[in-house]
Amino acid sequence: MAVPLLDLEPQLTPLREEILAAVTEVIDSTGYIMGPKVESLERAVADYCGVEYAIGVSSGTDALLLTLMALDIGPGDLVLTTPYSFFATMGAILRLGARPLFVDIDPATCNIDPAAARVLLADHPAEAARVKAMIPVHLYGQCAEMAPLLTLAQEYSLAVVEDAAQAIGALYPLPASLAHPTAPAVWKRAGSMGTAGCFSFFPSKNLGGIGDGGMVVCRDERLAEKLRILRVHGGAPKYHHHLLGGNFRLDPIQAVVLEIKLAHLPAWHAARRRNAERYHRLFAESGLVAEQALTLPEAVYQARAEAEGVADFHIYNQFVLRARQRDKLMAHLQQMGIGCEVYYPVPLHQQGCLADLDYQGQRFPEAERAAAETLALPIYPELTAAMQGEVVAAIRSFYQASGSGKGG
Ligand SMILES: Cc1ncc(COP(=O)(O)O)c(C=O)c1O
């Protein structure tokens, strides 16, 4: 049985009529730009994330770009971030003439390592003085370790832009008082902890549109207002441009689809978690973990969340394990019709577009190791137990044929 990495059809089918009716209503209204449908989604996303303001935008990439523009990031500035993310995290920084200052990742989560960030800033005061913001990425659907990052940001007066493109709804145990990390936690949604949070509604995300879309959330009224103005070319009032913005608008057609889907998000998150748990059980039974052919992803907040009755400690936008002989395994799975992908095969500091800048000599061993070892498997909500069994059997057959995967 072939198993796709992602199949959107079983999600669409039960919602199809409702979505068609909502899209038809937008078409018949002839109001195709912004308007009440976008505002309604903005209110719903702000409430879901526990923030005051949400600004619908054209994509997750534009959410990052617009937010950095609103924070006046530009030439000469540095933005502290991870070298292991989708390109847009770095692209937004570079497009404004600023430069990324990379910090290696924590191998357990593939998220930025807060301790390494602290050491970097302490050891390089000249660079630290130029850092204006940090972009932690909540990779694969699990929040970065925000408490120490927010403390660091306070110390260095940095804006914190959460790249929550893959993590809408993911919860993090933020200490009630950051000064006392052992204080009781308040579980906060991804995007709601920093200065602003950026979401993507790319169709493969847990909350995906029928095209591109994104959202910025924040708690500061003035920042929200500036984001809204920059979203429409910086015109306020219309045709009077004191700011240079762009066209970063979200279409109402996307908004109505996303608002219908938002109601189902908790159930979809739960189904992805159930699938993740099933993989853990199946891989343990297969012996592949004991043989050290595979390392399964760690949900680092799970134990605490379960003790406190909290569900969305990880939303598993991706289920990413580490595999010995990753590339050969991937070729084997593709041959067997099992969908898989590498997120991401080239760390950001090694991307070709940085060739003329001073990054090629930099080393981020954990990001480089992740690029060589990680592999994403199908995890979408409607994946069946039989399909997961098929995935695990295909991986088992590869390591059986290649001598249990040791030493590869
Ligand atoms: C971590 C991360 N940042 C930013 C983006 C950009 O989002 P979009 O594709 O909506 O522009 C994505 C989406 O792929 C992402 O995964």
Short mmCIF file of C-alpha atoms and ligand atoms in Angstrom, two decimals:
data_model
loop_
_atom_site.label_atom_id
_atom_site.label_comp_id
_atom_site.label_asym_id
_atom_site.label_seq_id
_atom_site.Cartn_x
_atom_site.Cartn_y
_atom_site.Cartn_z
CA MET A 1 0.00 0.00 0.00
CA ALA A 2 1.33 3.42 -0.96
CA VAL A 3 1.24 5.95 1.87
CA PRO A 4 1.48 9.63 0.92
CA LEU A 5 3.37 12.09 3.09
CA LEU A 6 0.24 14.23 3.15
CA ASP A 7 -3.25 13.71 1.77
CA LEU A 8 -5.61 16.69 2.06
CA GLU A 9 -8.59 14.98 0.49
CA PRO A 10 -9.94 13.15 3.59
CA GLN A 11 -9.85 16.46 5.45
CA LEU A 12 -11.63 18.30 2.66
CA THR A 13 -14.36 15.75 1.95
CA PRO A 14 -16.49 16.21 5.13
CA LEU A 15 -16.08 20.01 4.93
CA ARG A 16 -16.49 20.37 1.19
CA GLU A 17 -20.12 21.56 1.10
CA GLU A 18 -19.61 24.03 3.94
CA ILE A 19 -16.47 25.40 2.30
CA LEU A 20 -18.12 25.69 -1.11
CA ALA A 21 -21.07 27.58 0.41
CA ALA A 22 -18.76 30.00 2.24
CA VAL A 23 -16.58 30.58 -0.83
CA THR A 24 -19.68 31.06 -2.99
CA GLU A 25 -20.94 33.66 -0.53
CA VAL A 26 -17.68 35.59 -0.89
CA ILE A 27 -17.83 35.35 -4.68
CA ASP A 28 -21.45 36.51 -4.78
CA SER A 29 -20.71 39.39 -2.40
CA THR A 30 -18.19 40.80 -4.93
CA GLY A 31 -16.15 41.97 -1.92
CA TYR A 32 -12.84 40.30 -2.72
CA ILE A 33 -10.34 42.33 -0.74
CA MET A 34 -10.18 42.27 3.09
CA GLY A 35 -13.50 43.14 4.79
CA PRO A 36 -15.60 41.45 7.50
CA LYS A 37 -14.61 37.85 6.68
CA VAL A 38 -10.93 38.64 7.21
CA GLU A 39 -11.75 40.56 10.40
CA SER A 40 -13.81 37.65 11.68
CA LEU A 41 -10.90 35.23 11.16
CA GLU A 42 -8.53 37.69 12.82
CA ARG A 43 -10.77 37.82 15.91
CA ALA A 44 -11.05 34.02 16.00
CA VAL A 45 -7.27 33.48 15.69
CA ALA A 46 -6.52 36.16 18.30
CA ASP A 47 -8.93 34.47 20.73
CA TYR A 48 -7.52 31.02 19.99
CA CYS A 49 -3.97 32.24 20.61
CA GLY A 50 -4.90 34.29 23.69
CA VAL A 51 -3.71 37.63 22.29
CA GLU A 52 -5.38 40.97 21.68
CA TYR A 53 -4.56 41.51 18.00
CA ALA A 54 -4.28 39.45 14.83
CA ILE A 55 -3.49 40.80 11.37
CA GLY A 56 -4.24 38.58 8.38
CA VAL A 57 -1.52 38.62 5.73
CA SER A 58 -0.64 37.04 2.41
CA SER A 59 1.67 34.26 3.67
CA GLY A 60 3.84 33.14 6.54
CA THR A 61 6.82 34.59 4.72
CA ASP A 62 5.11 37.97 4.51
CA ALA A 63 4.07 37.72 8.17
CA LEU A 64 7.78 37.57 9.07
CA LEU A 65 8.79 40.28 6.60
CA LEU A 66 6.00 42.65 7.65
CA THR A 67 6.76 42.15 11.34
CA LEU A 68 10.47 42.89 10.88
CA MET A 69 9.52 45.96 8.82
CA ALA A 70 7.20 47.14 11.61
CA LEU A 71 10.06 46.71 14.08
CA ASP A 72 12.30 48.87 11.83
CA ILE A 73 14.84 46.11 11.23
CA GLY A 74 17.19 47.16 8.46
CA PRO A 75 20.76 47.47 7.18
CA GLY A 76 23.38 47.11 9.89
CA ASP A 77 21.07 45.17 12.20
CA LEU A 78 21.56 41.58 13.28
CA VAL A 79 18.73 39.16 14.05
CA LEU A 80 19.52 36.19 16.26
CA THR A 81 18.01 33.01 14.87
CA THR A 82 18.41 29.32 14.14
CA PRO A 83 20.37 27.93 11.18
CA TYR A 84 17.85 25.08 10.92
CA SER A 85 14.52 26.25 9.53
CA PHE A 86 12.61 26.86 6.35
CA PHE A 87 14.34 29.46 4.20
CA ALA A 88 11.70 32.16 4.86
CA THR A 89 12.98 32.67 8.42
CA MET A 90 16.29 33.90 7.06
CA GLY A 91 14.88 35.34 3.83
CA ALA A 92 12.80 37.92 5.70
CA ILE A 93 15.91 39.15 7.54
CA LEU A 94 18.06 39.36 4.42
CA ARG A 95 15.43 41.10 2.31
CA LEU A 96 15.51 44.04 4.71
CA GLY A 97 19.28 44.36 4.45
CA ALA A 98 19.79 42.95 7.95
CA ARG A 99 21.86 39.83 8.67
CA PRO A 100 21.10 36.65 10.62
CA LEU A 101 23.26 35.86 13.64
CA PHE A 102 22.98 32.10 13.90
CA VAL A 103 22.91 30.02 17.06
CA ASP A 104 23.07 26.24 16.85
CA ILE A 105 20.09 24.03 17.70
CA ASP A 106 19.28 21.72 20.58
CA PRO A 107 19.54 18.23 19.02
CA ALA A 108 16.60 16.96 21.11
CA THR A 109 14.11 19.33 19.45
CA CYS A 110 15.94 20.94 16.49
CA ASN A 111 14.93 24.29 18.03
CA ILE A 112 17.37 27.10 18.83
CA ASP A 113 19.55 26.37 21.88
CA PRO A 114 19.01 29.18 24.44
CA ALA A 115 22.21 28.39 26.35
CA ALA A 116 24.26 28.70 23.15
CA ALA A 117 22.51 32.01 22.40
CA ARG A 118 23.51 33.35 25.81
CA VAL A 119 27.14 32.32 25.33
CA LEU A 120 27.27 33.83 21.85
CA LEU A 121 25.97 37.22 22.99
CA ALA A 122 28.22 37.27 26.05
CA ASP A 123 31.34 36.33 24.06
CA HIS A 124 30.73 38.76 21.16
CA PRO A 125 29.75 42.15 22.62
CA ALA A 126 30.28 43.98 19.30
CA GLU A 127 27.78 41.72 17.54
CA ALA A 128 25.47 41.71 20.57
CA ALA A 129 25.20 45.49 20.34
CA ARG A 130 23.92 45.18 16.77
CA VAL A 131 21.31 42.50 17.53
CA LYS A 132 17.85 44.10 17.45
CA ALA A 133 15.61 41.06 17.47
CA MET A 134 15.52 37.30 17.73
CA ILE A 135 13.44 34.85 15.73
CA PRO A 136 12.95 31.56 17.55
CA VAL A 137 11.28 28.99 15.27
CA HIS A 138 8.86 26.47 16.76
CA LEU A 139 10.00 23.75 14.41
CA TYR A 140 7.78 20.79 13.48
CA GLY A 141 5.02 22.00 15.84
CA GLN A 142 6.82 22.13 19.19
CA CYS A 143 7.65 25.41 20.90
CA ALA A 144 11.24 26.51 21.31
CA GLU A 145 12.39 26.87 24.93
CA MET A 146 10.90 30.34 25.32
CA ALA A 147 11.53 31.12 29.01
CA PRO A 148 15.33 31.48 28.75
CA LEU A 149 15.00 33.15 25.35
CA LEU A 150 12.59 35.78 26.70
CA THR A 151 14.89 36.40 29.67
CA LEU A 152 17.80 36.90 27.28
CA ALA A 153 15.70 39.22 25.12
CA GLN A 154 14.86 41.32 28.17
CA GLU A 155 18.54 41.58 29.11
CA TYR A 156 19.60 42.67 25.62
CA SER A 157 16.44 44.67 24.79
CA LEU A 158 15.57 42.49 21.80
CA ALA A 159 12.23 42.20 20.08
CA VAL A 160 11.10 38.56 19.92
CA VAL A 161 9.42 37.48 16.69
CA GLU A 162 8.15 33.93 17.04
CA ASP A 163 8.19 32.02 13.77
CA ALA A 164 5.18 29.88 14.61
CA ALA A 165 4.49 28.95 10.98
CA GLN A 166 4.51 25.24 11.87
CA ALA A 167 3.09 25.53 15.37
CA ILE A 168 -0.30 27.24 15.55
CA GLY A 169 -1.89 26.18 18.83
CA ALA A 170 1.19 24.53 20.34
CA LEU A 171 1.45 25.22 24.07
CA TYR A 172 4.51 26.12 26.12
CA PRO A 173 4.80 26.18 29.93
CA LEU A 174 5.85 29.78 30.48
CA PRO A 175 6.82 30.52 34.08
CA ALA A 176 4.36 33.02 35.55
CA SER A 177 7.36 35.09 36.50
CA LEU A 178 10.28 34.86 34.13
CA ALA A 179 12.61 35.92 36.90
CA HIS A 180 11.72 32.71 38.75
CA PRO A 181 11.93 29.81 36.32
CA THR A 182 10.54 27.40 38.92
CA ALA A 183 7.36 29.45 39.42
CA PRO A 184 4.15 27.72 38.35
CA ALA A 185 3.73 27.69 34.59
CA VAL A 186 1.02 29.29 32.55
CA TRP A 187 0.59 27.40 29.32
CA LYS A 188 0.85 29.84 26.42
CA ARG A 189 0.12 29.32 22.74
CA ALA A 190 2.88 29.61 20.16
CA GLY A 191 3.07 33.16 18.87
CA SER A 192 1.61 34.73 22.02
CA MET A 193 4.79 34.95 24.09
CA GLY A 194 7.06 37.31 22.19
CA THR A 195 6.63 40.77 20.72
CA ALA A 196 4.79 39.18 17.80
CA GLY A 197 4.03 35.73 16.41
CA CYS A 198 3.89 34.74 12.75
CA PHE A 199 1.74 31.97 11.28
CA SER A 200 1.55 30.33 7.87
CA PHE A 201 -1.65 28.94 6.37
CA PHE A 202 0.19 27.11 3.59
CA PRO A 203 -2.02 24.11 2.74
CA SER A 204 0.28 21.57 4.45
CA LYS A 205 0.12 23.35 7.81
CA ASN A 206 -2.18 22.05 10.58
CA LEU A 207 -4.42 25.00 9.73
CA GLY A 208 -4.05 25.29 5.96
CA GLY A 209 -5.92 27.37 3.40
CA ILE A 210 -6.76 26.65 -0.23
CA GLY A 211 -3.74 28.71 -1.26
CA ASP A 212 -1.33 31.02 0.52
CA GLY A 213 -2.12 32.93 3.68
CA GLY A 214 -0.61 33.99 6.99
CA MET A 215 -1.23 35.93 10.19
CA VAL A 216 0.69 38.08 12.66
CA VAL A 217 -0.48 38.15 16.27
CA CYS A 218 0.61 40.57 18.99
CA ARG A 219 -0.49 42.17 22.23
CA ASP A 220 0.64 45.74 21.60
CA GLU A 221 -1.97 48.05 20.09
CA ARG A 222 0.55 50.39 18.44
CA LEU A 223 2.42 47.53 16.83
CA ALA A 224 -0.87 46.08 15.58
CA GLU A 225 -1.80 49.41 14.05
CA LYS A 226 1.57 49.76 12.34
CA LEU A 227 1.28 46.23 10.96
CA ARG A 228 -2.16 47.05 9.56
CA ILE A 229 -0.86 50.20 7.89
CA LEU A 230 2.22 48.52 6.43
CA ARG A 231 -0.02 45.71 5.12
CA VAL A 232 -1.61 48.23 2.72
CA HIS A 233 1.50 49.96 1.35
CA GLY A 234 1.91 52.11 4.46
CA GLY A 235 -1.05 54.24 3.46
CA ALA A 236 -2.81 55.98 6.39
CA PRO A 237 -5.08 57.59 5.55
CA LYS A 238 -5.44 55.92 2.17
CA TYR A 239 -3.11 57.39 -0.49
CA HIS A 240 -1.03 59.19 2.15
CA HIS A 241 2.17 57.26 2.77
CA HIS A 242 4.27 58.20 5.75
CA LEU A 243 5.55 54.62 5.86
CA LEU A 244 6.81 52.34 3.10
CA GLY A 245 4.79 49.14 3.22
CA GLY A 246 3.62 46.65 0.65
CA ASN A 247 0.64 44.59 -0.41
CA PHE A 248 0.49 41.94 2.31
CA ARG A 249 -3.30 41.42 2.38
CA LEU A 250 -5.14 38.17 3.11
CA ASP A 251 -8.04 37.31 0.76
CA PRO A 252 -11.53 36.78 2.23
CA ILE A 253 -11.78 33.52 0.27
CA GLN A 254 -8.91 32.16 2.35
CA ALA A 255 -10.37 33.67 5.52
CA VAL A 256 -13.72 31.88 5.27
CA VAL A 257 -12.05 28.52 4.59
CA LEU A 258 -9.63 29.00 7.47
CA GLU A 259 -12.37 29.97 9.92
CA ILE A 260 -14.33 26.83 9.07
CA LYS A 261 -11.20 24.75 9.58
CA LEU A 262 -10.18 26.49 12.81
CA ALA A 263 -13.09 24.85 14.63
CA HIS A 264 -11.60 21.43 13.81
CA LEU A 265 -8.03 22.25 14.74
CA PRO A 266 -8.04 20.80 18.30
CA ALA A 267 -9.34 17.46 16.97
CA TRP A 268 -6.77 17.42 14.15
CA HIS A 269 -3.97 18.22 16.60
CA ALA A 270 -5.19 15.35 18.82
CA ALA A 271 -5.26 12.94 15.87
CA ARG A 272 -1.69 13.86 14.93
CA ARG A 273 -0.59 13.24 18.55
CA ARG A 274 -2.35 9.87 18.54
CA ASN A 275 -0.46 9.00 15.35
CA ALA A 276 2.83 10.11 16.92
CA GLU A 277 2.19 7.88 19.93
CA ARG A 278 1.34 5.00 17.64
CA TYR A 279 4.65 5.45 15.78
CA HIS A 280 6.48 5.41 19.10
CA ARG A 281 4.81 2.12 20.01
CA LEU A 282 5.27 0.53 16.58
CA PHE A 283 8.92 1.54 16.30
CA ALA A 284 9.64 0.31 19.82
CA GLU A 285 8.05 -3.05 18.95
CA SER A 286 10.04 -3.22 15.70
CA GLY A 287 13.33 -3.18 17.61
CA LEU A 288 14.65 -0.36 15.42
CA VAL A 289 15.03 2.05 18.30
CA ALA A 290 16.89 -0.50 20.44
CA GLU A 291 19.16 -1.27 17.49
CA GLN A 292 19.88 2.46 17.23
CA ALA A 293 18.86 2.56 13.60
CA LEU A 294 16.38 5.31 14.48
CA THR A 295 16.00 8.05 17.05
CA LEU A 296 12.40 9.13 17.54
CA PRO A 297 11.36 12.75 18.09
CA GLU A 298 11.14 13.96 21.67
CA ALA A 299 8.08 15.84 22.91
CA VAL A 300 9.94 17.70 25.62
CA TYR A 301 6.91 19.25 27.35
CA GLN A 302 4.73 16.12 27.23
CA ALA A 303 5.30 14.76 30.74
CA ARG A 304 4.57 18.09 32.35
CA ALA A 305 1.56 18.72 30.10
CA GLU A 306 0.04 15.36 30.89
CA ALA A 307 0.58 15.87 34.62
CA GLU A 308 -1.22 19.22 34.32
CA GLY A 309 -3.97 18.01 31.98
CA VAL A 310 -2.78 20.06 29.00
CA ALA A 311 -3.23 18.68 25.47
CA ASP A 312 -1.40 20.68 22.80
CA PHE A 313 2.19 20.29 24.04
CA HIS A 314 3.15 19.38 20.44
CA ILE A 315 0.99 19.70 17.34
CA TYR A 316 3.14 17.45 15.11
CA ASN A 317 3.02 19.47 11.93
CA GLN A 318 5.81 17.03 11.14
CA PHE A 319 6.91 13.75 12.72
CA VAL A 320 10.66 13.91 12.23
CA LEU A 321 12.96 11.12 13.30
CA ARG A 322 16.68 10.65 12.81
CA ALA A 323 17.81 7.71 10.76
CA ARG A 324 21.10 5.98 10.07
CA GLN A 325 21.84 5.85 6.34
CA ARG A 326 19.08 8.43 5.94
CA ASP A 327 19.48 9.01 2.22
CA LYS A 328 19.47 5.30 1.37
CA LEU A 329 16.45 4.76 3.62
CA MET A 330 14.66 7.61 1.90
CA ALA A 331 15.34 6.18 -1.55
CA HIS A 332 14.04 2.80 -0.34
CA LEU A 333 10.83 4.34 1.04
CA GLN A 334 10.23 6.35 -2.10
CA GLN A 335 10.63 3.21 -4.16
CA MET A 336 8.02 1.51 -1.98
CA GLY A 337 5.57 4.41 -2.36
CA ILE A 338 6.02 5.65 1.22
CA GLY A 339 6.00 9.46 1.35
CA CYS A 340 8.84 11.07 3.26
CA GLU A 341 10.80 14.31 3.13
CA VAL A 342 13.81 16.02 4.63
CA TYR A 343 13.09 19.26 6.49
CA TYR A 344 15.75 20.55 5.78
CA PRO A 345 18.67 19.10 3.81
CA VAL A 346 20.76 22.30 3.77
CA PRO A 347 21.14 24.43 6.93
CA LEU A 348 20.58 28.14 6.38
CA HIS A 349 24.23 29.18 6.85
CA GLN A 350 25.18 26.90 3.95
CA GLN A 351 22.62 28.23 1.48
CA GLY A 352 24.07 29.40 -1.81
CA CYS A 353 22.57 32.89 -1.61
CA LEU A 354 24.87 33.59 1.35
CA ALA A 355 27.98 32.64 -0.63
CA ASP A 356 29.19 36.24 -0.85
CA LEU A 357 28.67 36.87 2.84
CA ASP A 358 30.74 35.70 5.76
CA TYR A 359 28.83 32.53 6.67
CA GLN A 360 30.43 29.67 4.75
CA GLY A 361 33.20 29.22 7.29
CA GLN A 362 30.83 29.14 10.24
CA ARG A 363 30.08 25.78 11.81
CA PHE A 364 26.84 24.74 13.46
CA PRO A 365 27.49 21.04 14.07
CA GLU A 366 24.04 20.16 15.41
CA ALA A 367 22.23 21.86 12.53
CA GLU A 368 24.57 20.16 10.05
CA ARG A 369 24.02 16.78 11.72
CA ALA A 370 20.25 17.30 11.67
CA ALA A 371 20.41 18.10 7.96
CA ALA A 372 22.14 14.75 7.38
CA GLU A 373 19.94 12.62 9.66
CA THR A 374 16.36 13.91 9.85
CA LEU A 375 13.47 12.37 7.98
CA ALA A 376 9.78 13.34 8.13
CA LEU A 377 7.17 10.58 7.92
CA PRO A 378 3.44 10.83 7.20
CA ILE A 379 1.58 12.10 10.31
CA TYR A 380 -1.57 13.81 8.96
CA PRO A 381 -4.72 13.32 11.09
CA GLU A 382 -6.52 10.86 8.81
CA LEU A 383 -3.56 8.47 8.53
CA THR A 384 -4.77 5.01 9.55
CA ALA A 385 -3.15 2.47 11.85
CA ALA A 386 -2.73 0.16 8.84
CA MET A 387 -0.88 2.87 6.92
CA GLN A 388 1.42 3.52 9.85
CA GLY A 389 2.07 -0.21 10.10
CA GLU A 390 3.03 -0.12 6.44
CA VAL A 391 5.49 2.75 7.01
CA VAL A 392 7.15 0.97 9.93
CA ALA A 393 7.34 -2.34 8.02
CA ALA A 394 8.97 -0.59 5.05
CA ILE A 395 11.61 0.94 7.32
CA ARG A 396 12.15 -2.40 9.06
CA SER A 397 12.67 -4.09 5.70
CA PHE A 398 15.33 -1.53 4.74
CA TYR A 399 17.43 -2.10 7.87
CA GLN A 400 16.96 -5.86 7.66
CA ALA A 401 18.35 -5.83 4.13
CA SER A 402 21.20 -3.50 5.06
CA GLY A 403 22.28 -5.33 8.23
CA SER A 404 20.24 -3.56 10.96
CA GLY A 405 21.47 -0.09 10.11
CA LYS A 406 24.50 -0.14 12.39
CA GLY A 407 27.54 1.80 11.41
CA GLY A 408 25.94 3.59 8.44
C1 LIG B 1 9.28 27.71 9.78
C2 LIG B 1 8.59 28.40 8.63
N1 LIG B 1 8.71 29.73 8.51
C3 LIG B 1 8.10 30.40 7.52
C4 LIG B 1 7.32 29.75 6.59
C5 LIG B 1 6.75 30.53 5.45
O1 LIG B 1 5.37 30.39 5.32
P1 LIG B 1 4.66 30.51 3.89
O2 LIG B 1 4.97 29.30 3.11
O3 LIG B 1 3.21 30.64 4.24
O4 LIG B 1 5.17 31.76 3.24
C6 LIG B 1 7.15 28.37 6.69
C7 LIG B 1 6.27 27.65 5.73
O5 LIG B 1 6.59 26.87 4.96
C8 LIG B 1 7.81 27.67 7.72
O6 LIG B 1 7.70 26.35 7.83
#
